[in-house]
Tab-separated table of C-alpha atoms in Angstrom:
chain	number	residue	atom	x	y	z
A	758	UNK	CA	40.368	-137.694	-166.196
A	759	UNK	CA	40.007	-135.980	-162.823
A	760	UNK	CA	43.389	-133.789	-162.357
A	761	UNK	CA	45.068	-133.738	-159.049
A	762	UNK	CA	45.434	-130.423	-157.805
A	763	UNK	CA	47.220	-131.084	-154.576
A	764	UNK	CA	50.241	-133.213	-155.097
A	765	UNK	CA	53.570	-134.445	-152.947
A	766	UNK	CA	55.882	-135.971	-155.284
A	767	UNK	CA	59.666	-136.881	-155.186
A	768	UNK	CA	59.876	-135.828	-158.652
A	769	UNK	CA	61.493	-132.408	-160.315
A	770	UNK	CA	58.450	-130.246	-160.574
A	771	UNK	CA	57.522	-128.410	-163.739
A	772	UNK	CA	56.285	-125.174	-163.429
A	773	UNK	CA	54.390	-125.395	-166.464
A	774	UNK	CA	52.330	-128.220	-165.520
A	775	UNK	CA	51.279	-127.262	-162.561
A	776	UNK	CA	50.480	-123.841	-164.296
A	777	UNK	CA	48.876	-125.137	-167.193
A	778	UNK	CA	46.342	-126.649	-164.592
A	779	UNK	CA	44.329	-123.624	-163.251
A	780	UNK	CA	44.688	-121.696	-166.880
A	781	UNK	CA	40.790	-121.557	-167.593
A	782	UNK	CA	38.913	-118.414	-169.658
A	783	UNK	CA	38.011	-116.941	-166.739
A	784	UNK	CA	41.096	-116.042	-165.464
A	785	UNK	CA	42.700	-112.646	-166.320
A	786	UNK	CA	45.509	-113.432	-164.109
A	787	UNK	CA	47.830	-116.750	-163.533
A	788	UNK	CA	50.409	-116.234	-160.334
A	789	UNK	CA	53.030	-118.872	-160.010
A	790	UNK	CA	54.777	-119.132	-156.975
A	791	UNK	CA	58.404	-121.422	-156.961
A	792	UNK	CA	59.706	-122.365	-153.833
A	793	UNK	CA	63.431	-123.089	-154.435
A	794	UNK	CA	66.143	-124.166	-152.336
A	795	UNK	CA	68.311	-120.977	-150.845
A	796	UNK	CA	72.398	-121.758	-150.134
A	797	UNK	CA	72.796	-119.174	-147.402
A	798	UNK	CA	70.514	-119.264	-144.155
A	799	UNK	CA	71.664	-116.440	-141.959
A	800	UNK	CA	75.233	-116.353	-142.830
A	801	UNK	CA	75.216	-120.309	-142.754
A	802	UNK	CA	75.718	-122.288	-146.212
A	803	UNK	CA	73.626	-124.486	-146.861
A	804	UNK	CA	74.854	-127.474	-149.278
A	805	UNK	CA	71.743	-128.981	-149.686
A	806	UNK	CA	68.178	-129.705	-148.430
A	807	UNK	CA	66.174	-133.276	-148.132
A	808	UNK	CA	62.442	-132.753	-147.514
A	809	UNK	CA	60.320	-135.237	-146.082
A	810	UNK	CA	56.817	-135.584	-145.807
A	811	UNK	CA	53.681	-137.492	-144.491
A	812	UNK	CA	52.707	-137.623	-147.903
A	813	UNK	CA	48.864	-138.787	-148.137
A	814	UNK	CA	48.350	-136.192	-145.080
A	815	UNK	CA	50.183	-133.667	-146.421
A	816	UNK	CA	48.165	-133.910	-149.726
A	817	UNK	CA	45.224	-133.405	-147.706
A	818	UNK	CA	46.512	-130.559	-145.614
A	819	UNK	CA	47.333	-128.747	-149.160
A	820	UNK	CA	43.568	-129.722	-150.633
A	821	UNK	CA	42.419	-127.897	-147.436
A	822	UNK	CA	44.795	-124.705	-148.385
A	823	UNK	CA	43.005	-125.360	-151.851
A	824	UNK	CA	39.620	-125.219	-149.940
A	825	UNK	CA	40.488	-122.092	-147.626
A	826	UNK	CA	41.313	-119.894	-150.598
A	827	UNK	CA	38.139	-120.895	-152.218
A	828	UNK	CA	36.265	-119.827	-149.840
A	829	UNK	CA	38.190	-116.378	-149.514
A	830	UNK	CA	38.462	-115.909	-153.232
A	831	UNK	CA	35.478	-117.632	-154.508
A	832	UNK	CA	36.820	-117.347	-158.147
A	833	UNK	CA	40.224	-118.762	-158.078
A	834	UNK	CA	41.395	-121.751	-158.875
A	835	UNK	CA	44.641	-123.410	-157.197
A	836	UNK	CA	47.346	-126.006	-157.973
A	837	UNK	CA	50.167	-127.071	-155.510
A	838	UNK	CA	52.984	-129.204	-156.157
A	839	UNK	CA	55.674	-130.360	-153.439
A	840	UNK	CA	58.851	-131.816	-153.905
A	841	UNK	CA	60.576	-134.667	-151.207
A	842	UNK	CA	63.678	-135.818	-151.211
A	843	UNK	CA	67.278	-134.631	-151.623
A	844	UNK	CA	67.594	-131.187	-153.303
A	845	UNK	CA	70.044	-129.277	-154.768
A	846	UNK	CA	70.648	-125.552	-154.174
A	847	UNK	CA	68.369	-124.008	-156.751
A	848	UNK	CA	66.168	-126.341	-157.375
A	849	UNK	CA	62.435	-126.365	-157.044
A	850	UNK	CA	60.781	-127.256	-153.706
A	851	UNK	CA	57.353	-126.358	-154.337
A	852	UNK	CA	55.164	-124.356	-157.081
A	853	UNK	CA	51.845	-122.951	-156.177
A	854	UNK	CA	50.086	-121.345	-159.035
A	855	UNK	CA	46.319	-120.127	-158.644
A	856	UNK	CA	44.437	-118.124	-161.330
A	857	UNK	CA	42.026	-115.571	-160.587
A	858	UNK	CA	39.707	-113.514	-162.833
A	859	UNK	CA	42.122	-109.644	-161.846
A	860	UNK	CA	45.295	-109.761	-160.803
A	861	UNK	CA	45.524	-108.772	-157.459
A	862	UNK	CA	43.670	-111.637	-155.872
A	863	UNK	CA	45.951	-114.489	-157.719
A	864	UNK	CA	49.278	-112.509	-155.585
A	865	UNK	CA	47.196	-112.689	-152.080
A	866	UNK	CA	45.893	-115.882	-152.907
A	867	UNK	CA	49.227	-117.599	-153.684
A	868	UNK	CA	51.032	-115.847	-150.546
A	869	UNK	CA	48.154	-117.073	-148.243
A	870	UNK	CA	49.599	-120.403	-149.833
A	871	UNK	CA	52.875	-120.480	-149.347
A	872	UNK	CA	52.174	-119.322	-145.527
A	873	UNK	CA	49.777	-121.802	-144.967
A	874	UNK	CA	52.140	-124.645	-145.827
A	875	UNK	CA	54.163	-123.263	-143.650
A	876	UNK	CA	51.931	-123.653	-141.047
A	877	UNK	CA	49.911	-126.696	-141.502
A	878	UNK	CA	51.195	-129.025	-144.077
A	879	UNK	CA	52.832	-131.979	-142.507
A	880	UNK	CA	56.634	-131.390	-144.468
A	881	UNK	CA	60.275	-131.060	-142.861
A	882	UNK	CA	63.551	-129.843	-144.535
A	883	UNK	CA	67.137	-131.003	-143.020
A	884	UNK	CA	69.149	-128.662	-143.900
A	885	UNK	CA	73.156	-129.996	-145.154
A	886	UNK	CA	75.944	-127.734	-144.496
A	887	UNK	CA	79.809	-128.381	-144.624
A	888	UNK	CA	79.939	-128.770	-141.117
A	889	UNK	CA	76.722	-130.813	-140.378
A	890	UNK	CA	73.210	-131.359	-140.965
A	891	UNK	CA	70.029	-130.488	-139.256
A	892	UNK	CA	66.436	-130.907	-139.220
A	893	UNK	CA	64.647	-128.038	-138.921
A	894	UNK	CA	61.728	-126.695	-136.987
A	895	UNK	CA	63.011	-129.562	-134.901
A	896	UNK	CA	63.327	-128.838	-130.851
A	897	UNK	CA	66.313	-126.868	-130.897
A	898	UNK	CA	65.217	-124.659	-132.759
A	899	UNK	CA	62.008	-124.208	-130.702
A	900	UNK	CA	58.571	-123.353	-132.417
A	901	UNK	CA	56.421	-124.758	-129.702
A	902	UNK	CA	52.609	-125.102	-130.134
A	903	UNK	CA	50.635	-123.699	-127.719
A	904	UNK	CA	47.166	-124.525	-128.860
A	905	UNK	CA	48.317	-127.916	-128.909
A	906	UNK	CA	48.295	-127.661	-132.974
A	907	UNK	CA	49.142	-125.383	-135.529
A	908	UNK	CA	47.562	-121.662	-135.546
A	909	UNK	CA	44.439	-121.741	-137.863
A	910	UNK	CA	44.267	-125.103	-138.153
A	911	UNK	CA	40.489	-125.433	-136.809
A	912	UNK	CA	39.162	-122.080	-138.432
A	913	UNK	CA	36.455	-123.005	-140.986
A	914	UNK	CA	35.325	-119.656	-141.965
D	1041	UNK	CA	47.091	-152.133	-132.212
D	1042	UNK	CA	47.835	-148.604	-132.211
D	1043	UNK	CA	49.922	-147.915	-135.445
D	1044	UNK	CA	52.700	-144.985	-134.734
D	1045	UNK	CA	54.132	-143.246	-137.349
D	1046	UNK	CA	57.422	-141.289	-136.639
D	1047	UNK	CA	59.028	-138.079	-138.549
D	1048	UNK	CA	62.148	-135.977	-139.256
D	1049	UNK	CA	64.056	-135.942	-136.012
D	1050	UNK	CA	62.123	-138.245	-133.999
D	1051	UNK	CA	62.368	-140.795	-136.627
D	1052	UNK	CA	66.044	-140.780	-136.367
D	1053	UNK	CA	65.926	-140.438	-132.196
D	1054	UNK	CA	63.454	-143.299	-132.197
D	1055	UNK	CA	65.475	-145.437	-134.826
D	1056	UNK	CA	62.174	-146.728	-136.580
D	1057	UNK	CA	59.217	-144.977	-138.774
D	1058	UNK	CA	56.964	-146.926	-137.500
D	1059	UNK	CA	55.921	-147.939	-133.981
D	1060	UNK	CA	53.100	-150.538	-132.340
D	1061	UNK	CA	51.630	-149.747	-129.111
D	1062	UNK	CA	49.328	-151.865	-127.835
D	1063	UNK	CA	46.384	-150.217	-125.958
D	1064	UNK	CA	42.766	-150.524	-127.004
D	1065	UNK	CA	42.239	-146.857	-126.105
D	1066	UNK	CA	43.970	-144.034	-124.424
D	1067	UNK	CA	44.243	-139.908	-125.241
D	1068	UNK	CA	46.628	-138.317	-127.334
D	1069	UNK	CA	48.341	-136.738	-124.142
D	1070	UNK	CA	48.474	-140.180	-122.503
D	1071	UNK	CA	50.180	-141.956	-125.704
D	1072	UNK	CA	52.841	-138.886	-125.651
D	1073	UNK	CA	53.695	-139.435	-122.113
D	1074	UNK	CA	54.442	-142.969	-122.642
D	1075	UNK	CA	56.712	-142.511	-125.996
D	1076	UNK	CA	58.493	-139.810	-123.853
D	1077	UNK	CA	59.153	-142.211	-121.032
D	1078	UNK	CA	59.911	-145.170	-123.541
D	1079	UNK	CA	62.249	-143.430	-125.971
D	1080	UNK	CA	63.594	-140.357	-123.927
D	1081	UNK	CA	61.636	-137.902	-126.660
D	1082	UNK	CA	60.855	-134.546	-126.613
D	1083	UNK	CA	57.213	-133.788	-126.928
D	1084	UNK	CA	56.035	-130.839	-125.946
D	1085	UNK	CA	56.726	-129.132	-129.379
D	1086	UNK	CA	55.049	-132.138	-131.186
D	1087	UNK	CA	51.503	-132.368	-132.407
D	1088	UNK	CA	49.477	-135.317	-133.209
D	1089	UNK	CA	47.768	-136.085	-135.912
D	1090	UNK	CA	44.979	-139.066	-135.710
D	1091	UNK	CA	44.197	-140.721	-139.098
D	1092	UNK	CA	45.316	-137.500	-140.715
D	1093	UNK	CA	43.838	-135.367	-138.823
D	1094	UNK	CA	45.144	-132.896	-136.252
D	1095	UNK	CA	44.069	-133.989	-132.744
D	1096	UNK	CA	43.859	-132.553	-129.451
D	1097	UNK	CA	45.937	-133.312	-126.226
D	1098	UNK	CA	42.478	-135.041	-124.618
D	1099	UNK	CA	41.114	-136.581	-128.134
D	1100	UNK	CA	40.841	-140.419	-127.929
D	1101	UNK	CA	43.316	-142.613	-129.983
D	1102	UNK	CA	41.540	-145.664	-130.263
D	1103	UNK	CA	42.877	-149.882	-131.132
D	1104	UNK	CA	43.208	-149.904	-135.054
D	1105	UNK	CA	43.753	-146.041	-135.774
D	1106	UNK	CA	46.763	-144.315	-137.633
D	1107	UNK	CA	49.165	-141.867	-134.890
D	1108	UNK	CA	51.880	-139.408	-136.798
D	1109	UNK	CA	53.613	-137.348	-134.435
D	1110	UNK	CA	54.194	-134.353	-135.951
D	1111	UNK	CA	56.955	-131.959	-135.713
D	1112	UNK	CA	57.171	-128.706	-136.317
D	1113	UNK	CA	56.337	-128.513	-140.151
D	1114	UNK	CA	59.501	-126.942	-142.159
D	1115	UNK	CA	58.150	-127.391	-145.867
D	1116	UNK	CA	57.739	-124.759	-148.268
């Protein structure tokens, strides 16, 4: 059976699965990456966090991260897994692991990651403190688009 | 039938995940001004994806296709 790579999932995530996915011989090196959810946002408490996420795109949008690091590192191999729904402080919000044949390219590789969701993968936290809750990235907290889309998002090479 | 899916904020603003606008074909930039006029939305921080793809502000949304209006993405 084909495994899936790219996944959105309101599920815990186990680091271990999504590791065990990209452990092949020719990898000297396995990074793993955990996303988890942070209390304090400058100075604010956060209670907890609910992601949300245009799921089928989003999958997509994290095959392409998949894609872009294969064609900087031709020789790694990557797994993302991304968590919706409500989430405790602590817990796991996303894992990235990629495995590379020397070590230095699985730590660029799954940093390009993380920033790249970041950028172009169609996910939103609301943030839950004591005294409210908020979405973020939403209006008020301004991150306009000039280009009319997310930086990067057409660059093929 | 253009099928609209709403987001995060706007989802909440708009009341509904899902919208139906009836046009056979219009841009991206002329579906945002209507949504703006029709539900008092912000949009100039939103981007548009057309059947899961990112779209530009003069690419045609045509009867039958899949809208999201995208946010600012948060995840990570």
């Amino acid at each position: 059976m084909l495994e899936r790579l790219f996944i959105v999932t309101d599920q815990p995530i186990s680091v271990e699965e999504v590791t065990k996915k990209v452990v092949r011989p020719e990898a000297g090196a396995v990074s793993s990456f955990i996303g988890t959810v942070r209390e304090y946002t400058r100075g604010r408490r956060t209670l907890s966090l609910t992601y949300e996420a245009y799921r089928s795109m989003a999958e997509k949008q994290l095959e392409k991260i998949g894609e872009e690091i294969s064609r900087q590192w031709p020789d790694a191999k990557t797994a993302i897994t991304h968590r919706t729904g409500h989430l405790a402080i602590s817990e796991i919000a996303v894992v990235i692991a990629v495995s590379t044949p020397h070590r230095k390219d699985a730590f660029w590789a799954s940093e390009y990651a993380i920033e790249r969701i970041k950028q172009i993968v169609p996910i939103w936290k609301k943030e839950h403190w004591e005294d409210g809750e908020q979405w973020i990235g939403n209006q008020l907290e301004t991150e306009v688009y000039p280009e009319g889309k997310p930086k990067g998002v057409e660059s093929h090479d | 039938m253009i099928n609209v899916l709403c987001f995060a904020h706007l989802k909440e603003q708009i009341g509904k995940e899902q919208l139906e606008v009836a046009h056979e074909k219009l841009t991206v930039k002329q579906l945002l001004n209507e949504l703006q006029e029709k539900y008092a939305i912000q949009t100039d921080a939103l981007i548009v994806a057309v059947n899961e793809e990112y779209a530009d502000p003069e690419d045609l949304i045509q009867s039958g296709d899949t809208v999201a209006l995208i946010p600012p993405v948060s995840g990570g």
